[in-house]
Amino acid sequence: MNTTLALLMRAMVKYDSGDVPRIQHFVKVHDFAASIGMAENLDEETLFILESAAILHDIGIHPAEAKYGNSNGKAQEELGPDEAKKILAEVGGYTREQSERICWLIGHHHTYNGVKDPDHRILLEADFLVNSFEDNIPLDGIIAFRDNVFRSKSAIDMLNNMWKL
């Protein structure tokens, strides 16, 4: 992990201070995303953006709860990018283009249709790898999600091995 990602991780832990389950969630999503991205041979720039987005992907939860009283996926996508911009600016080390892509990924991390780019797909896969366990998703739901959303060979292998599919 490079220094900028380490600083971002620390900033996000501070942002979610006291909310251990959410902190544990984004750490796990980051680790899965990084592993899948490396296994899928993402270039260094795309991997950096993916890892950054994975750390920040659920940053819209707090604002969604404050504004709407819930943290549903669409509310997270709506409110997350503005929060992420603040953290990215605070941490520094991101170009405007990188920040825009990270915020776009955060704004689409619950959008499963029209997925074309590997960073978007891998973020969805990594988040589901964690959610499949944390949310106690039934095995038939896990299989359906794998068959309809997953495309990365390494993510499919991880999911299959996790659940002995």
XYZ file of C-alpha atoms in Angstrom:
165
model
C 0.000 0.000 0.000
C 1.430 3.372 -0.911
C 1.590 6.337 1.464
C -1.381 8.167 -0.030
C -3.599 5.101 0.391
C -2.377 4.660 3.967
C -3.236 8.301 4.719
C -6.650 7.858 3.095
C -7.284 4.738 5.184
C -6.435 6.646 8.364
C -8.640 9.576 7.345
C -11.564 7.237 6.703
C -11.059 5.464 10.040
C -11.231 8.900 11.673
C -14.324 9.803 9.610
C -16.092 6.624 10.812
C -14.657 6.955 14.333
C -16.472 4.713 16.781
C -18.289 2.774 14.048
C -16.202 -0.389 14.132
C -18.435 -2.471 11.803
C -18.244 0.150 9.033
C -14.492 0.509 9.456
C -14.042 -3.254 9.293
C -16.285 -3.339 6.217
C -14.320 -0.846 4.127
C -10.982 -2.382 5.144
C -12.180 -5.781 3.905
C -13.628 -4.316 0.691
C -10.339 -2.527 0.069
C -8.318 -5.704 0.553
C -10.533 -7.749 -1.757
C -10.530 -4.979 -4.386
C -6.739 -4.681 -4.259
C -6.291 -8.460 -4.541
C -8.726 -8.781 -7.422
C -7.287 -5.740 -9.191
C -3.770 -7.160 -8.984
C -4.904 -10.619 -10.105
C -6.754 -9.057 -13.040
C -3.589 -7.130 -14.008
C -5.000 -3.626 -13.657
C -2.517 -0.929 -14.506
C -1.034 1.006 -11.576
C -3.232 4.097 -12.084
C -6.485 2.136 -12.289
C -5.525 0.054 -9.260
C -4.755 3.210 -7.247
C -8.152 4.678 -8.151
C -9.915 1.386 -7.362
C -8.232 1.052 -3.983
C -9.064 4.650 -3.094
C -12.696 4.186 -4.102
C -12.893 0.944 -2.116
C -11.719 2.724 1.037
C -14.275 5.508 0.546
C -17.118 3.603 -1.111
C -19.592 3.810 1.809
C -18.783 7.389 2.833
C -22.337 8.408 1.904
C -23.865 6.377 4.747
C -23.615 9.081 7.445
C -25.032 11.879 5.266
C -27.802 9.566 3.995
C -28.806 8.664 7.533
C -28.796 12.347 8.526
C -30.783 13.491 5.472
C -33.108 10.544 4.817
C -33.066 8.504 8.026
C -31.686 5.475 6.175
C -28.580 4.407 4.298
C -30.011 2.751 1.213
C -27.715 2.302 -1.770
C -29.159 5.077 -3.921
C -28.886 7.612 -1.090
C -25.258 6.576 -0.570
C -24.557 7.039 -4.264
C -26.208 10.471 -4.217
C -24.468 11.861 -1.135
C -21.174 9.984 -1.072
C -19.222 11.809 -3.789
C -19.394 15.224 -2.084
C -18.159 13.727 1.192
C -15.394 11.864 -0.643
C -14.175 15.070 -2.316
C -13.621 16.601 1.120
C -11.550 13.650 2.358
C -9.560 13.408 -0.887
C -8.726 17.123 -0.705
C -7.767 16.804 2.969
C -5.457 13.840 2.309
C -4.006 15.337 -0.879
C -1.994 13.528 -3.515
C -4.898 13.130 -5.951
C -5.221 14.795 -9.334
C -8.547 16.293 -10.370
C -9.068 13.400 -12.794
C -8.354 10.787 -10.126
C -10.700 12.477 -7.670
C -13.451 12.660 -10.297
C -13.127 8.965 -11.131
C -13.097 7.945 -7.467
C -16.219 10.016 -6.852
C -17.885 8.538 -9.939
C -17.197 5.028 -8.631
C -18.625 5.941 -5.219
C -21.673 7.383 -6.975
C -22.204 4.091 -8.825
C -21.107 1.406 -6.355
C -24.678 0.105 -6.055
C -25.372 0.336 -9.795
C -25.146 -3.112 -11.365
C -26.435 -2.378 -14.870
C -24.215 -1.144 -17.674
C -20.963 -2.005 -15.907
C -18.239 -1.607 -18.526
C -15.038 -0.671 -16.743
C -12.927 -3.073 -14.685
C -12.554 -0.712 -11.715
C -16.345 -0.396 -11.422
C -16.900 -4.137 -11.794
C -14.187 -5.054 -9.276
C -15.540 -2.585 -6.706
C -18.980 -4.235 -6.997
C -17.430 -7.684 -6.705
C -15.279 -6.797 -3.689
C -18.205 -5.152 -1.899
C -20.356 -8.224 -2.528
C -17.650 -10.598 -1.299
C -17.850 -8.812 2.041
C -21.620 -8.240 2.036
C -22.357 -11.879 1.238
C -21.012 -12.738 4.688
C -21.868 -9.604 6.686
C -25.480 -9.535 5.467
C -26.034 -13.308 5.718
C -27.144 -13.503 2.097
C -28.745 -16.868 1.300
C -26.730 -19.197 -0.906
C -29.186 -18.920 -3.818
C -28.799 -15.108 -3.692
C -25.018 -15.434 -3.692
C -25.122 -17.733 -6.718
C -27.536 -15.437 -8.581
C -25.364 -12.384 -7.908
C -22.247 -14.256 -9.010
C -23.890 -15.417 -12.209
C -25.391 -12.014 -13.066
C -22.761 -9.522 -11.892
C -19.352 -11.119 -11.388
C -17.018 -11.197 -14.392
C -13.497 -11.170 -12.900
C -12.104 -14.686 -12.842
C -10.266 -14.080 -9.581
C -13.403 -12.671 -7.888
C -15.468 -15.633 -9.078
C -12.801 -17.996 -7.732
C -12.757 -16.190 -4.372
C -16.540 -16.269 -4.057
C -16.715 -19.929 -5.065
C -14.001 -20.845 -2.583
C -15.476 -18.761 0.225
C -18.836 -20.474 -0.073
C -17.604 -23.836 -1.483
C -19.712 -23.380 -4.627
